[in-house]
mmCIF file of C-alpha atoms in Angstrom:
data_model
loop_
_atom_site.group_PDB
_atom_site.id
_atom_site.type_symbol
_atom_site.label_atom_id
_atom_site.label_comp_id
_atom_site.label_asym_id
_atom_site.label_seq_id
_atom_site.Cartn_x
_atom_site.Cartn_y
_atom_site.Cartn_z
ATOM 1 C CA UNK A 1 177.071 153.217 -57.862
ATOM 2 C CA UNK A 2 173.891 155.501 -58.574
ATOM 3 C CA UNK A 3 174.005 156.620 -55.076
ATOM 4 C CA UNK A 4 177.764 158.318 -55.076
ATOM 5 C CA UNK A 5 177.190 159.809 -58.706
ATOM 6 C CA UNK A 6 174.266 161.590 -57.023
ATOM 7 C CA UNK A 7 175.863 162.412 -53.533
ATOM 8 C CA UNK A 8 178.690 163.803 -55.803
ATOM 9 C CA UNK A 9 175.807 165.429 -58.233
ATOM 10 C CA UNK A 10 174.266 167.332 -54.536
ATOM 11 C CA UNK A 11 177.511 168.180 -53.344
ATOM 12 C CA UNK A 12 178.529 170.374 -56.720
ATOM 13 C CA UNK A 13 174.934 171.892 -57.020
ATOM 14 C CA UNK A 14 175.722 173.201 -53.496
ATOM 15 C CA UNK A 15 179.461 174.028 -53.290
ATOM 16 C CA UNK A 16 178.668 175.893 -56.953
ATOM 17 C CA UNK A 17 175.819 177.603 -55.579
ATOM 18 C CA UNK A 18 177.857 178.595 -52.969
ATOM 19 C CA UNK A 19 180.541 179.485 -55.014
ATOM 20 C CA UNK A 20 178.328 181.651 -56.938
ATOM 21 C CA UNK A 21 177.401 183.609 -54.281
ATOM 22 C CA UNK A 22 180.385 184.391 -52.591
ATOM 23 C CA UNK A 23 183.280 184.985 -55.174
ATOM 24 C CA UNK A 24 184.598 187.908 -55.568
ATOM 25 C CA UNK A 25 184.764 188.594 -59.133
ATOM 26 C CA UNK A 26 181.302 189.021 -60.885
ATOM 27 C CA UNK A 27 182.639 187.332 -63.934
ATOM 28 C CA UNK A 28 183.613 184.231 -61.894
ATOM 29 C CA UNK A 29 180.608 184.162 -60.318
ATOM 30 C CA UNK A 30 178.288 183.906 -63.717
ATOM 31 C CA UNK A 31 180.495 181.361 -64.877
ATOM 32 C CA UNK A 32 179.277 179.334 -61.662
ATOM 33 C CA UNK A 33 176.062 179.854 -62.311
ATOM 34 C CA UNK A 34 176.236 178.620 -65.776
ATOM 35 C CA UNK A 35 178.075 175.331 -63.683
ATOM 36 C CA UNK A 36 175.141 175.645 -61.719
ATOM 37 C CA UNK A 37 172.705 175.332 -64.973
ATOM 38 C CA UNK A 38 174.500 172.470 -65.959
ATOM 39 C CA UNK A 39 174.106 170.471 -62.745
ATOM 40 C CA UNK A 40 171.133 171.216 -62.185
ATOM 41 C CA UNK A 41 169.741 169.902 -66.062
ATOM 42 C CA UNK A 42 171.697 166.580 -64.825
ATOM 43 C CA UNK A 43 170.063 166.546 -61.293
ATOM 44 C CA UNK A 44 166.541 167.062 -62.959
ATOM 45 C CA UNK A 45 167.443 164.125 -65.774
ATOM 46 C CA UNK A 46 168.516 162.254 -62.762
ATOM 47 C CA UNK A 47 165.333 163.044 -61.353
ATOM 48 C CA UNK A 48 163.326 161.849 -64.508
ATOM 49 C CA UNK A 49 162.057 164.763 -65.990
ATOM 50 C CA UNK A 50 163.830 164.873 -69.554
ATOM 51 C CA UNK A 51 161.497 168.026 -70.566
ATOM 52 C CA UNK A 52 162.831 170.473 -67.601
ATOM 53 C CA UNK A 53 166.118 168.839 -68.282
ATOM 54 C CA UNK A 54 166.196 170.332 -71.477
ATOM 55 C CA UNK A 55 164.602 173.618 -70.672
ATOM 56 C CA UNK A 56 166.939 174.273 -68.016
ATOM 57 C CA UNK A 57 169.909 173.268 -69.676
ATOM 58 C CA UNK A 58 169.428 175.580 -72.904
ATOM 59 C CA UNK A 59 167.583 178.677 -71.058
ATOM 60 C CA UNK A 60 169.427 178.249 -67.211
ATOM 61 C CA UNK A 61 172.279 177.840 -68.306
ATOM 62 C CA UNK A 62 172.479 179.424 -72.034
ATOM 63 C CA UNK A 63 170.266 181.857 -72.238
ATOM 64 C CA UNK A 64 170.464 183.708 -69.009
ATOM 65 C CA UNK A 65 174.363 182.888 -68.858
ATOM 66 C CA UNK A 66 174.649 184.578 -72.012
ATOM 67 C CA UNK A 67 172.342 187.631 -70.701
ATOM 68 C CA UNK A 68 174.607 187.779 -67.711
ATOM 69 C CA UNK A 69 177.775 188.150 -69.324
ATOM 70 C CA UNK A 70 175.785 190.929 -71.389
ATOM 71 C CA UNK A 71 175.163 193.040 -69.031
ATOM 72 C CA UNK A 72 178.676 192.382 -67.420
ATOM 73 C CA UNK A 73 179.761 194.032 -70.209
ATOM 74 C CA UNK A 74 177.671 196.769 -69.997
ATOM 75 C CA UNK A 75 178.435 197.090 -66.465
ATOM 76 C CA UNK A 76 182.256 197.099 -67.179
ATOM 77 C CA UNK A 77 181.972 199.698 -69.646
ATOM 78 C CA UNK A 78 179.846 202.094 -67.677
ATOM 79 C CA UNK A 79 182.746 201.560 -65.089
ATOM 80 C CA UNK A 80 185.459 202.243 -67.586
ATOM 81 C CA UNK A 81 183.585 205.546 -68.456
ATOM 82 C CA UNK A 82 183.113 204.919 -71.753
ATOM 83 C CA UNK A 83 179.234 205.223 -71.529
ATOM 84 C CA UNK A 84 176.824 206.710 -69.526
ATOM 85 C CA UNK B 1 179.747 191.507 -43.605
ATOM 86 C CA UNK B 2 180.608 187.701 -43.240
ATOM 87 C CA UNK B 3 178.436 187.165 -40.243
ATOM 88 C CA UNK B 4 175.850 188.551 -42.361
ATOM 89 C CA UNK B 5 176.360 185.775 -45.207
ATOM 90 C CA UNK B 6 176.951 182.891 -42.345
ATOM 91 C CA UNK B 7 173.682 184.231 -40.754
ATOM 92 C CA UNK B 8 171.931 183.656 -44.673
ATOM 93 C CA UNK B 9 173.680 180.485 -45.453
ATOM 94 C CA UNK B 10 172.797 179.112 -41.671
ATOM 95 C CA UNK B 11 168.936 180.183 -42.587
ATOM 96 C CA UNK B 12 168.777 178.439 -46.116
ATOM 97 C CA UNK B 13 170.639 175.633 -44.700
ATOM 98 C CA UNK B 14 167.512 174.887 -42.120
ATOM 99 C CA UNK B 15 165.048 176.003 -44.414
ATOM 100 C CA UNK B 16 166.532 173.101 -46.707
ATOM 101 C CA UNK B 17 166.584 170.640 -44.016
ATOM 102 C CA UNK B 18 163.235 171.746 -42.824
ATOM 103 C CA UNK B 19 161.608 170.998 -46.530
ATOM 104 C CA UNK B 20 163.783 167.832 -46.998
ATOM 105 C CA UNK B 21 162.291 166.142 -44.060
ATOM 106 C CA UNK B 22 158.849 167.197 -44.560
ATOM 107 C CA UNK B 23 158.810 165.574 -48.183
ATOM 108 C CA UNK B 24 160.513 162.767 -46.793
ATOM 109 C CA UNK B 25 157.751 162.300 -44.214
ATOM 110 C CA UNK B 26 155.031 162.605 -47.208
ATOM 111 C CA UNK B 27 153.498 158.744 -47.748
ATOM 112 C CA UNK B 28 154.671 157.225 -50.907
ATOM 113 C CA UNK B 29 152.224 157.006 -53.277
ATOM 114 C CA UNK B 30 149.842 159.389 -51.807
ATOM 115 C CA UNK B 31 147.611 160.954 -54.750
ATOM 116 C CA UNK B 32 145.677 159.715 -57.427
ATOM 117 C CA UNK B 33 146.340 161.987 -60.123
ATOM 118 C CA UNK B 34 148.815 159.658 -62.110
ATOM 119 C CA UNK B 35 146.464 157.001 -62.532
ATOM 120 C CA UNK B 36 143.748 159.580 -63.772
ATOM 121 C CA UNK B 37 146.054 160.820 -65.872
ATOM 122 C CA UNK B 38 146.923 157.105 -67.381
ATOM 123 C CA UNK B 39 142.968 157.236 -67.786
ATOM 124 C CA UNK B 40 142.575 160.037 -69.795
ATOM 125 C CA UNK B 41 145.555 160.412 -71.784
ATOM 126 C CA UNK B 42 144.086 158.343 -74.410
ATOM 127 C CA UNK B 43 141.611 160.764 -75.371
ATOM 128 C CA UNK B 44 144.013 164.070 -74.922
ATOM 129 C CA UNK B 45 145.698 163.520 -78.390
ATOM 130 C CA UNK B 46 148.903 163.137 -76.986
ATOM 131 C CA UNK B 47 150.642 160.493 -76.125
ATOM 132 C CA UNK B 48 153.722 161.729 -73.942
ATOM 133 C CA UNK B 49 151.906 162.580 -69.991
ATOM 134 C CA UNK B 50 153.648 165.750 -69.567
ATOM 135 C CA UNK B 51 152.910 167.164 -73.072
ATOM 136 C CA UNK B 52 149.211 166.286 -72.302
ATOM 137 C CA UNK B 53 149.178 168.017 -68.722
ATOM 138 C CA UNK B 54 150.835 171.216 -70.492
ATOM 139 C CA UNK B 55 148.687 171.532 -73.811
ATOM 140 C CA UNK B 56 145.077 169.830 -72.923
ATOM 141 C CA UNK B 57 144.655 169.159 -69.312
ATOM 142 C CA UNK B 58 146.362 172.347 -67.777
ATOM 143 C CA UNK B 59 145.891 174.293 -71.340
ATOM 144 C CA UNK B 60 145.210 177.810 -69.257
ATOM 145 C CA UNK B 61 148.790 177.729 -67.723
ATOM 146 C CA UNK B 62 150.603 177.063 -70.567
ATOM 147 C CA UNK B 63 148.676 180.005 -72.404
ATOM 148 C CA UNK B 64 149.126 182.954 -69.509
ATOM 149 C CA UNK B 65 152.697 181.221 -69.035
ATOM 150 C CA UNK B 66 153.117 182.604 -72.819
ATOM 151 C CA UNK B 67 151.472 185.952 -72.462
ATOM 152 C CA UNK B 68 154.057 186.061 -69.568
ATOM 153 C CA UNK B 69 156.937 185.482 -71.582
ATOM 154 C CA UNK B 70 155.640 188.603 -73.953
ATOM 155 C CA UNK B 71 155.109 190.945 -71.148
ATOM 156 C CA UNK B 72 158.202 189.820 -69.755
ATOM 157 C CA UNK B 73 160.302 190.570 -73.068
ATOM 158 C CA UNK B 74 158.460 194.352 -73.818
ATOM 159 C CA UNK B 75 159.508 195.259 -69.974
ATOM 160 C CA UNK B 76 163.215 193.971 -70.887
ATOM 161 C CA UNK B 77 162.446 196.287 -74.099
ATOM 162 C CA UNK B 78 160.990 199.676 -71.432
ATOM 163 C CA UNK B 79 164.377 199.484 -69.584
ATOM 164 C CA UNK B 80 166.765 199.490 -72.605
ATOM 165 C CA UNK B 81 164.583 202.232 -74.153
ATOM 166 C CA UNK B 82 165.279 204.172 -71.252
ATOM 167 C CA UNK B 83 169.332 203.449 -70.997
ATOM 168 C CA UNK B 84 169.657 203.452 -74.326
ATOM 169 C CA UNK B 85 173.461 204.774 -74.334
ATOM 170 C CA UNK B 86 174.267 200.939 -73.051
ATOM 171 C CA UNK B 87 173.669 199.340 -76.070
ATOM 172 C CA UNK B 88 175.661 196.709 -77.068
ATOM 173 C CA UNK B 89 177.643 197.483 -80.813
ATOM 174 C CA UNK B 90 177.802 195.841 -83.649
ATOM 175 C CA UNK B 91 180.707 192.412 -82.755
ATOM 176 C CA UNK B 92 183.209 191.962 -85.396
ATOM 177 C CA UNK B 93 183.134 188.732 -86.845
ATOM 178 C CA UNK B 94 184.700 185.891 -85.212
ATOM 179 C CA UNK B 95 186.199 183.620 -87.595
ATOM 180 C CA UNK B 96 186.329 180.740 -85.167
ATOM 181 C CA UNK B 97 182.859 180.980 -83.823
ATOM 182 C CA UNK B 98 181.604 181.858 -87.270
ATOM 183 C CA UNK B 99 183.167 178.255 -88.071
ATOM 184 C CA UNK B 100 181.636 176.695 -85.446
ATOM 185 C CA UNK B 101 178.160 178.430 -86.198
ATOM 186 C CA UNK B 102 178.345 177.069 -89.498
ATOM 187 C CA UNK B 103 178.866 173.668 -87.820
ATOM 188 C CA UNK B 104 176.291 173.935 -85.124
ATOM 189 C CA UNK B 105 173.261 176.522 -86.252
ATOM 190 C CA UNK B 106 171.603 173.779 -89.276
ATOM 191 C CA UNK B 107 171.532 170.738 -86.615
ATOM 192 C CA UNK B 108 170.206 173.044 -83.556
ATOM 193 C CA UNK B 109 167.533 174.245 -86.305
ATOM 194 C CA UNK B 110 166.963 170.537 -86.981
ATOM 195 C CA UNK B 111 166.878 169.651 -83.228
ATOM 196 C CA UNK B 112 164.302 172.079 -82.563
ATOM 197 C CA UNK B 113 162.145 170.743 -85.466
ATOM 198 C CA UNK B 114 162.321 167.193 -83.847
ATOM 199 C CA UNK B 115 161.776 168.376 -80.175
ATOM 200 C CA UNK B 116 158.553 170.191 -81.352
ATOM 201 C CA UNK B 117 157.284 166.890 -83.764
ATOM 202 C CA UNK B 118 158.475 164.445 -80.563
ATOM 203 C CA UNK B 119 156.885 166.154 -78.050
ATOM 204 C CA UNK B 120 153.842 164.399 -78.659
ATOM 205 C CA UNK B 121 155.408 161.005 -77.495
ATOM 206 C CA UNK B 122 158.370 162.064 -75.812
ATOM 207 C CA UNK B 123 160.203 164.556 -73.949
ATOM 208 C CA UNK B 124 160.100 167.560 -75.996
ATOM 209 C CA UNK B 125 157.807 170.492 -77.012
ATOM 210 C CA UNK B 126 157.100 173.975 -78.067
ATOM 211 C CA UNK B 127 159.471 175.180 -74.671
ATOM 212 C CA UNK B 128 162.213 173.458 -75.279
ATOM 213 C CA UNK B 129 162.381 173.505 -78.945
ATOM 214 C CA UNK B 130 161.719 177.373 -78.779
ATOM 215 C CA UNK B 131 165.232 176.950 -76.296
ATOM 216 C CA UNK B 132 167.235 175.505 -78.920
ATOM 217 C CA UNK B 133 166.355 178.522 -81.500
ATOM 218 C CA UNK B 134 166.995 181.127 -78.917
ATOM 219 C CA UNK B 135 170.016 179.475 -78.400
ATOM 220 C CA UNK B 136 171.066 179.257 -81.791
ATOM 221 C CA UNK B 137 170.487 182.823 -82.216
ATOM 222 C CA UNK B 138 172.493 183.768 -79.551
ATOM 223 C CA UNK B 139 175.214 182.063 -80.790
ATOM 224 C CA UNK B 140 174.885 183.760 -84.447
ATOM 225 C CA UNK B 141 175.272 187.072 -82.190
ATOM 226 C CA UNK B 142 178.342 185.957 -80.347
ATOM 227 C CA UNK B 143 179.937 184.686 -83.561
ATOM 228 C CA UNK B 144 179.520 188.631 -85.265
ATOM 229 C CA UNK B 145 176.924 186.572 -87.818
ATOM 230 C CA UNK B 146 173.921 188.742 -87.327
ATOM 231 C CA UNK B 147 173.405 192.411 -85.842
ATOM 232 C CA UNK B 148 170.758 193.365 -83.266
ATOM 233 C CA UNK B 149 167.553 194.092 -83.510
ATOM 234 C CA UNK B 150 167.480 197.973 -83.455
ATOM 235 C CA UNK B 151 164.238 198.768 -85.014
ATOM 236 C CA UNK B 152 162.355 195.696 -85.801
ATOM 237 C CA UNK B 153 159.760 196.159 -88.377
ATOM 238 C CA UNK B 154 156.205 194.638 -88.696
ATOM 239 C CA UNK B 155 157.070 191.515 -89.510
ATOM 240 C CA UNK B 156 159.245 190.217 -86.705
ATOM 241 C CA UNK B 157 157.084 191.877 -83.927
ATOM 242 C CA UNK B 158 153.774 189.796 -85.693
ATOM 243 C CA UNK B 159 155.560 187.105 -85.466
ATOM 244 C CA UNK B 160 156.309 187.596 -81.703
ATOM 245 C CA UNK B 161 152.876 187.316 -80.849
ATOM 246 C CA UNK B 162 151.418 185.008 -83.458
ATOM 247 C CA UNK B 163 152.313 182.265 -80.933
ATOM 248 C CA UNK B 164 150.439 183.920 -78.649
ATOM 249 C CA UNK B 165 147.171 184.788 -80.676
ATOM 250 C CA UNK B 166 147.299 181.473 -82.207
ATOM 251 C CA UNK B 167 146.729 179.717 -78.920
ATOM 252 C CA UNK B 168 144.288 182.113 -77.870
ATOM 253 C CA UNK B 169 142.300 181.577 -80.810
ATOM 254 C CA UNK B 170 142.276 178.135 -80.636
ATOM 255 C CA UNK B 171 141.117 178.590 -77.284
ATOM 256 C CA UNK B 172 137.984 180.843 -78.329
ATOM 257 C CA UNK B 173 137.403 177.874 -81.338
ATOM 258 C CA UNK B 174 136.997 175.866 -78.038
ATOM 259 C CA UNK B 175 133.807 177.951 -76.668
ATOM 260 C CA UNK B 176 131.880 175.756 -79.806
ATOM 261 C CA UNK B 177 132.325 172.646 -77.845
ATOM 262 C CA UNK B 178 131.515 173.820 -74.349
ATOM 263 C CA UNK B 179 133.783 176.142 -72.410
ATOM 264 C CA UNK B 180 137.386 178.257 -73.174
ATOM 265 C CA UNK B 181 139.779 175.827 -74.638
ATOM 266 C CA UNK B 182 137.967 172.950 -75.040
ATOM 267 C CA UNK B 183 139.564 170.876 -78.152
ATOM 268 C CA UNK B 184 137.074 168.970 -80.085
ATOM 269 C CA UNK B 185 137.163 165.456 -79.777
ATOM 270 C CA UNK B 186 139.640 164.060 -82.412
ATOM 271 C CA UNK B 187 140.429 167.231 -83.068
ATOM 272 C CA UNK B 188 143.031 167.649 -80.076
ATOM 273 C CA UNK B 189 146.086 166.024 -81.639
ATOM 274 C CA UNK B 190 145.941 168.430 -85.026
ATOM 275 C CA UNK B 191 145.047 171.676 -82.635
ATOM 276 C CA UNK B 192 148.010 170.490 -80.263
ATOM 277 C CA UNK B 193 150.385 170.662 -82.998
ATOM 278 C CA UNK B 194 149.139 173.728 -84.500
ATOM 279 C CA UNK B 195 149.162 175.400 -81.227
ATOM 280 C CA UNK B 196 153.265 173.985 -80.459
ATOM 281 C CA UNK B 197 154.582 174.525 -83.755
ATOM 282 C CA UNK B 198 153.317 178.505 -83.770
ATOM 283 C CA UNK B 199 154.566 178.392 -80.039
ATOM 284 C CA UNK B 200 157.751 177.304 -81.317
ATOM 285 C CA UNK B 201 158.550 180.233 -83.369
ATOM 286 C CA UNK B 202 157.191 182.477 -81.203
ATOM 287 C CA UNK B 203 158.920 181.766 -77.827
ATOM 288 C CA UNK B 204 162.093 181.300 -79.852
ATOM 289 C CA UNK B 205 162.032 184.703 -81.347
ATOM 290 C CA UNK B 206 161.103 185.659 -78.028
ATOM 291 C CA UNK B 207 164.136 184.395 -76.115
ATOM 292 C CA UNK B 208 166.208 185.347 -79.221
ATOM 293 C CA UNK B 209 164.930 189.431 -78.352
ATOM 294 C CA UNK B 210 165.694 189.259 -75.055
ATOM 295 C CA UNK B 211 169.358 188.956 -76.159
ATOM 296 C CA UNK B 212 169.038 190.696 -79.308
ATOM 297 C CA UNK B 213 166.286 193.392 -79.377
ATOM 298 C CA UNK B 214 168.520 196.386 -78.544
ATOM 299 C CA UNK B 215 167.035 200.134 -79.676
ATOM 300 C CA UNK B 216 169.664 202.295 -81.004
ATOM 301 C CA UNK B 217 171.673 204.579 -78.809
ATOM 302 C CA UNK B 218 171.436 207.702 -79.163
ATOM 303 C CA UNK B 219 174.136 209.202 -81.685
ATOM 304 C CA UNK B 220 175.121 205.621 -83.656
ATOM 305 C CA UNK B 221 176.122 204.066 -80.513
ATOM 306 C CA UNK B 222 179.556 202.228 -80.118
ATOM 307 C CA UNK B 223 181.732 201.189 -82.504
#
């Protein structure tokens, strides 16, 4: 039982990671790395270590997810013209 | 293009099998440091291993890990001061978030209190409580709830770095007992907390201005 949840856990971590990397879109691709965050908080409380679980699930995948889709924004803009 | 990205993902494919094997070849069991670390924990004032290691045993990292964070949020602040037309303006409110700020913000406040007071003797700390008010403040922005920080005054920037000083001087109180950070016996437990709980506000605030400390654009900015 423990084994398939984390063969299943590995397999998402990589196919996200992947997934990140190669998508097209960059707004896709932030939302797979906030996936990414997510998984990877499990994978660490799977690993027993509650304290980086935490960390990484509220600044991996919050924090810099947030700051990502920031400066997508910015980005957009700039390409819209509206700014400099 | 694509034989380019095969050639990458080929490379960090055997670099991953490469390290998986090699730590699957390391002998089980191999070092000695947990059991020290059973040993001393009793007299580190702590009684969760990992909040030991980070406050008392490995003190030093945890303190240039924090000047880090500082250095790392006034370089965030050199490039915005230099593109400052790409300023993010002020969100209108959004009722829904709003709602579900209203909902959310006083538990992750209270959530970050009881990670920093269970960090002693459980998972928890100044880190991750300090996560939980950055987050919280991020979600205040989303939700239209607060503004950015265009100009902040005295205040908020002393209380960016009081984390900081604090820790460094409770690490000069140290030099009395011997060498840099040094806790004095039975002292370690009070200084720990001290030293999380002004850690706490200050890496929040921090991770909060990394989001949030925007100058002004020149002109007003957008509307």
């Amino acid at each position: 039982m423990n084994i398939m949840f984390d063969l299943l856990l590995v397999a998402a971590l990589l196919l996200s990671a992947v997934r990140a990397l190669t998508v097209r879109e960059p707004f896709r691709a932030v939302v797979l790395f906030i996936i990414f965050g997510v998984l990877m908080a499990l994978a660490w409380a799977r690993l027993d270590a509650p304290d980086i679980a935490l960390a990484e699930a509220a600044i991996g995948a919050g924090l810099t997810g947030a700051l990502l889709l920031d400066t997508l924004g910015h980005l957009n803009a700039v390409a819209r013209g509206e700014r400099r | 293009m694509l034989l380019l990205r095969l050639l990458v993902l080929g490379a960090a494919a055997a670099l991953g099998t490469i390290m998986v094997t090699a730590i699957r070849a390391l002998p089980a069991g191999a070092s000695e440091l947990p059991a020290r670390l059973q040993a001393a924990l009793p007299a580190s004032g702590v009684s969760h291993p990992v909040t030991a290691v980070l406050l008392n045993f490995r003190g030093y990292d945890t303190l240039l890990e924090v000047a880090v964070l500082l250095l790392a949020v006034l370089g965030v602040q050199g490039g915005r001061q230099r593109n400052r037309g790409a300023a993010t303006g002020p969100i209108a409110p959004q009722p829904a978030l709003q709602a579900l700020a209203r909902l959310l913000v006083p538990p992750m406040i209270m959530v970050a209190g009881y990670l920093l007071w269970a960090g002693a003797h459980a998972p928890g700390g100044a880190f991750q409580a300090a996560a939980v008010l950055g987050g919280a403040a991020v979600l205040l922005r989303m939700a239209g709830s607060i503004g950015n920080w265009n100009a902040p005054q005295s205040a908020l920037r002393a209380a960016l770095v009081a984390g900081l000083l604090v820790f460094l001087a409770v690490a000069a109180a140290g030099l009395s007992s011997g060498s840099l950070l040094r806790y004095p016996s039975g002292l370690a437990a009070l200084l720990i907390l001290l030293v999380e709980a002004s850690l706490t506000v200050s890496l929040g605030l921090m991770l909060a201005g990394l989001f949030l400390w925007q100058p002004d654009a020149p002109g007003g900015g957008r509307q």
